[in-house]
Amino acid sequence: EVQLVESGGGLVKPGGSLRLSCAASGFTFSSYSMNWVRQAPGKGLEWVSSISSSSSYIYYADSVKGRFTISRDNAKNSLYLQMNSLRAEDTAVYYCVPGGVEDAFDIWGQGTMVTVSS
Amino acid sequence: QSVLTQPPSVSGAPGQRVTISCTGSSSNIGAGYDVHWYQQLPGTAPKLLIYGNSNRPSGVPDRFSGSKSGTSASLAITGLQAEDEADYYCQSYDSSVVVFGGGTKLTVL
């Protein structure tokens, strides 16, 4: 069974940092590009970042460029999102999702909540 | 402001047909990139409903269908049921980034 388990969310003050993790199982993680997609409370879906299977290609939304860093460890079947200089508008549920930037996202984890507030 | 434009809300009575539009531009839908659709029930993660403009994943009822023309795409739901009440999102690709529509809330009257 395919499983994606996000963790690392929590409450952080503006300007602070947080590192999200996503543990993947049930599929060949190293063969798939991976993404982070977020959803602010009561708002729509927003793509955050994508990383190719070998980490050769990395893309970011303009809203997080320069502040967030996506990475992966294929040996550990894990995806990460290092979030620095956090702002109130980064408050959202963060989902890790397999797929390329043109692909449909057919598998979603349960998400992890990040709250940026003083 | 989303790159892909969806109506904020649509509604219909049980049994009726509703459509949700997703309007893009020449750099995304109009450039030939696929459109995908998601259904999100309250408090749950999104679920893939349509991929590659008009294909249904296994388990999705054939009451749901997708189409694409020019710079727009549409999701049609026939035989509306109470359990279809949810938020719906379209997704495509534009200049190295994934783009989503702003979402449409479907209310079953």
Short mmCIF file of C-alpha atoms in Angstrom, two decimals:
data_model
loop_
_atom_site.label_atom_id
_atom_site.label_comp_id
_atom_site.label_asym_id
_atom_site.label_seq_id
_atom_site.Cartn_x
_atom_site.Cartn_y
_atom_site.Cartn_z
CA GLU A 1 0.00 0.00 0.00
CA VAL A 2 1.30 3.43 -0.96
CA GLN A 3 1.79 5.68 2.06
CA LEU A 4 3.02 9.22 2.54
CA VAL A 5 3.46 10.46 6.08
CA GLU A 6 4.29 14.12 6.57
CA SER A 7 5.71 15.39 9.84
CA GLY A 8 7.52 18.34 11.34
CA GLY A 9 4.71 20.87 11.37
CA GLY A 10 3.91 23.04 14.34
CA LEU A 11 3.72 26.56 15.69
CA VAL A 12 6.59 28.90 14.86
CA LYS A 13 7.10 32.64 15.22
CA PRO A 14 7.44 34.93 12.19
CA GLY A 15 11.01 34.86 10.95
CA GLY A 16 11.56 31.39 12.36
CA SER A 17 12.44 28.12 10.67
CA LEU A 18 10.92 24.67 10.38
CA ARG A 19 11.88 21.48 8.57
CA LEU A 20 9.15 19.25 7.18
CA SER A 21 9.70 15.59 6.40
CA CYS A 22 7.75 13.11 4.32
CA ALA A 23 8.27 9.37 4.70
CA ALA A 24 7.24 7.42 1.63
CA SER A 25 6.51 3.71 1.32
CA GLY A 26 4.77 1.28 -0.99
CA PHE A 27 6.32 2.57 -4.22
CA THR A 28 9.77 3.06 -5.75
CA PHE A 29 10.44 6.47 -4.23
CA SER A 30 13.72 6.95 -6.08
CA SER A 31 11.94 6.77 -9.45
CA TYR A 32 9.53 9.61 -8.82
CA SER A 33 9.72 13.37 -8.79
CA MET A 34 8.17 14.76 -5.61
CA ASN A 35 6.31 17.92 -4.71
CA TRP A 36 5.16 19.95 -1.76
CA VAL A 37 1.67 21.44 -2.09
CA ARG A 38 0.11 23.60 0.61
CA GLN A 39 -3.36 24.81 1.54
CA ALA A 40 -3.94 27.78 3.81
CA PRO A 41 -6.97 27.56 6.11
CA GLY A 42 -10.12 28.10 4.08
CA LYS A 43 -8.10 28.71 0.91
CA GLY A 44 -7.21 26.82 -2.26
CA LEU A 45 -4.33 24.58 -3.22
CA GLU A 46 -0.92 26.15 -3.87
CA TRP A 47 2.04 24.28 -5.32
CA VAL A 48 5.23 25.05 -3.37
CA SER A 49 8.13 23.12 -4.84
CA SER A 50 9.18 20.14 -6.93
CA ILE A 51 12.31 17.97 -7.04
CA SER A 52 13.18 15.41 -9.69
CA SER A 53 14.00 11.80 -8.86
CA SER A 54 17.76 12.36 -8.75
CA SER A 55 17.53 15.93 -7.39
CA SER A 56 18.85 17.27 -10.70
CA TYR A 57 15.89 19.56 -11.26
CA ILE A 58 14.36 21.71 -8.55
CA TYR A 59 11.59 24.28 -8.93
CA TYR A 60 9.95 26.72 -6.51
CA ALA A 61 6.90 28.93 -6.47
CA ASP A 62 7.81 32.60 -6.48
CA SER A 63 6.17 32.99 -3.08
CA VAL A 64 8.79 30.77 -1.39
CA LYS A 65 11.85 31.19 -3.62
CA GLY A 66 14.92 32.08 -1.59
CA ARG A 67 13.29 31.05 1.70
CA PHE A 68 12.41 27.36 1.24
CA THR A 69 14.69 24.50 0.18
CA ILE A 70 13.42 21.14 -1.04
CA SER A 71 15.60 18.05 -0.78
CA ARG A 72 15.33 14.28 -0.73
CA ASP A 73 17.17 11.20 0.49
CA ASN A 74 16.40 8.27 -1.78
CA ALA A 75 18.20 5.85 0.55
CA LYS A 76 15.74 6.78 3.28
CA ASN A 77 12.69 7.18 1.01
CA SER A 78 12.25 10.65 2.41
CA LEU A 79 11.42 14.13 1.16
CA TYR A 80 12.19 17.32 3.07
CA LEU A 81 11.26 20.99 3.03
CA GLN A 82 13.47 23.42 4.92
CA MET A 83 11.46 26.57 5.57
CA ASN A 84 13.28 29.71 6.69
CA SER A 85 12.16 33.30 7.24
CA LEU A 86 8.63 32.11 7.79
CA ARG A 87 5.74 34.51 7.40
CA ALA A 88 2.14 34.48 8.54
CA GLU A 89 1.08 33.75 4.97
CA ASP A 90 3.02 30.48 5.07
CA THR A 91 0.45 29.13 7.54
CA ALA A 92 -1.06 26.09 5.83
CA VAL A 93 -1.37 22.35 5.68
CA TYR A 94 1.61 21.02 3.73
CA TYR A 95 1.21 17.88 1.61
CA CYS A 96 3.93 15.84 -0.05
CA VAL A 97 2.84 14.46 -3.40
CA PRO A 98 4.60 12.23 -5.96
CA GLY A 99 4.69 13.31 -9.59
CA GLY A 100 6.34 15.52 -12.14
CA VAL A 101 5.34 19.13 -12.68
CA GLU A 102 3.10 18.15 -15.60
CA ASP A 103 1.67 15.07 -13.93
CA ALA A 104 -1.58 14.50 -12.13
CA PHE A 105 -1.17 14.00 -8.39
CA ASP A 106 -2.95 10.77 -7.58
CA ILE A 107 -1.52 10.09 -4.14
CA TRP A 108 -1.72 12.50 -1.20
CA GLY A 109 -0.61 12.19 2.38
CA GLN A 110 -2.62 13.47 5.33
CA GLY A 111 -0.58 16.66 5.47
CA THR A 112 1.15 18.46 8.31
CA MET A 113 -0.02 21.79 9.69
CA VAL A 114 2.35 24.74 9.90
CA THR A 115 1.22 27.79 11.86
CA VAL A 116 3.27 30.98 11.77
CA SER A 117 2.15 33.30 14.52
CA SER A 118 3.59 35.39 17.32
CA GLN B 1 -4.94 35.73 -8.13
CA SER B 2 -4.67 32.21 -9.56
CA VAL B 3 -3.15 31.56 -12.98
CA LEU B 4 -6.13 29.33 -13.75
CA THR B 5 -9.55 30.93 -13.23
CA GLN B 6 -12.50 28.98 -11.82
CA PRO B 7 -15.92 30.24 -10.73
CA PRO B 8 -15.98 30.51 -6.91
CA SER B 9 -19.20 28.56 -6.67
CA VAL B 10 -21.73 26.54 -8.63
CA SER B 11 -24.88 24.79 -7.52
CA GLY B 12 -27.42 22.30 -8.78
CA ALA B 13 -30.28 20.13 -7.65
CA PRO B 14 -29.92 16.37 -7.24
CA GLY B 15 -30.00 14.63 -10.60
CA GLN B 16 -29.01 17.73 -12.54
CA ARG B 17 -25.88 18.39 -14.57
CA VAL B 18 -23.35 21.05 -13.62
CA THR B 19 -20.15 22.20 -15.23
CA ILE B 20 -17.11 23.89 -13.74
CA SER B 21 -14.86 25.91 -16.01
CA CYS B 22 -11.12 26.42 -15.76
CA THR B 23 -9.76 29.25 -17.88
CA GLY B 24 -6.07 29.59 -18.55
CA SER B 25 -3.91 31.18 -21.20
CA SER B 26 -1.56 30.47 -24.09
CA SER B 27 1.27 29.64 -21.68
CA ASN B 28 -0.52 26.83 -19.88
CA ILE B 29 -3.72 25.16 -21.12
CA GLY B 30 -3.47 26.85 -24.51
CA ALA B 31 0.10 25.60 -24.92
CA GLY B 32 -1.19 22.05 -24.90
CA TYR B 33 -0.45 21.09 -21.32
CA ASP B 34 -2.80 18.65 -19.68
CA VAL B 35 -5.47 19.66 -17.20
CA HIS B 36 -6.20 17.57 -14.11
CA TRP B 37 -9.13 17.87 -11.71
CA TYR B 38 -9.42 17.20 -7.98
CA GLN B 39 -12.30 16.84 -5.57
CA GLN B 40 -11.79 17.84 -1.96
CA LEU B 41 -14.32 16.94 0.69
CA PRO B 42 -14.26 18.98 3.92
CA GLY B 43 -11.35 18.08 6.17
CA THR B 44 -9.76 15.65 3.74
CA ALA B 45 -6.87 15.66 1.27
CA PRO B 46 -7.67 16.29 -2.40
CA LYS B 47 -8.62 13.28 -4.52
CA LEU B 48 -7.72 12.97 -8.19
CA LEU B 49 -10.90 13.02 -10.26
CA ILE B 50 -9.76 13.51 -13.87
CA TYR B 51 -6.27 13.29 -15.33
CA GLY B 52 -4.95 14.15 -18.76
CA ASN B 53 -7.96 16.37 -19.56
CA SER B 54 -10.55 13.61 -19.80
CA ASN B 55 -9.39 10.39 -18.16
CA ARG B 56 -10.94 8.95 -15.02
CA PRO B 57 -8.85 7.03 -12.48
CA SER B 58 -10.17 3.66 -11.47
CA GLY B 59 -13.08 4.01 -9.06
CA VAL B 60 -14.25 7.44 -10.20
CA PRO B 61 -17.86 7.23 -11.40
CA ASP B 62 -18.53 7.97 -15.06
CA ARG B 63 -20.83 10.78 -13.91
CA PHE B 64 -17.64 12.83 -13.85
CA SER B 65 -16.11 13.87 -17.18
CA GLY B 66 -13.52 16.35 -18.35
CA SER B 67 -12.85 18.21 -21.57
CA LYS B 68 -10.44 20.77 -22.90
CA SER B 69 -10.62 23.28 -25.73
CA GLY B 70 -8.27 26.12 -26.55
CA THR B 71 -7.23 27.89 -23.37
CA SER B 72 -10.00 26.39 -21.21
CA ALA B 73 -11.08 23.13 -19.66
CA SER B 74 -14.31 21.95 -18.07
CA LEU B 75 -15.43 19.42 -15.53
CA ALA B 76 -18.96 18.10 -15.95
CA ILE B 77 -20.91 16.24 -13.31
CA THR B 78 -24.15 14.55 -14.33
CA GLY B 79 -26.77 12.97 -12.10
CA LEU B 80 -25.73 15.23 -9.23
CA GLN B 81 -25.73 13.55 -5.82
CA ALA B 82 -25.56 14.96 -2.31
CA GLU B 83 -22.11 13.44 -1.79
CA ASP B 84 -20.75 15.48 -4.71
CA GLU B 85 -20.90 18.60 -2.54
CA ALA B 86 -17.22 19.53 -2.28
CA ASP B 87 -14.51 21.85 -3.53
CA TYR B 88 -13.12 21.20 -7.01
CA TYR B 89 -9.73 22.31 -8.35
CA CYS B 90 -8.14 22.26 -11.79
CA GLN B 91 -4.38 21.94 -12.28
CA SER B 92 -1.99 22.43 -15.19
CA TYR B 93 1.59 23.43 -15.96
CA ASP B 94 3.05 26.82 -16.83
CA SER B 95 6.69 27.84 -17.25
CA SER B 96 8.31 25.23 -14.99
CA VAL B 97 5.68 25.53 -12.28
CA VAL B 98 2.52 23.71 -11.33
CA VAL B 99 -0.55 25.93 -11.36
CA PHE B 100 -3.90 25.38 -9.68
CA GLY B 101 -7.22 27.07 -10.16
CA GLY B 102 -8.64 28.96 -7.21
CA GLY B 103 -11.22 26.27 -6.57
CA THR B 104 -14.98 25.99 -7.02
CA LYS B 105 -17.39 25.12 -4.24
CA LEU B 106 -20.19 22.88 -5.49
CA THR B 107 -23.41 23.07 -3.51
CA VAL B 108 -26.08 20.42 -4.03
CA LEU B 109 -29.41 22.13 -3.38
#
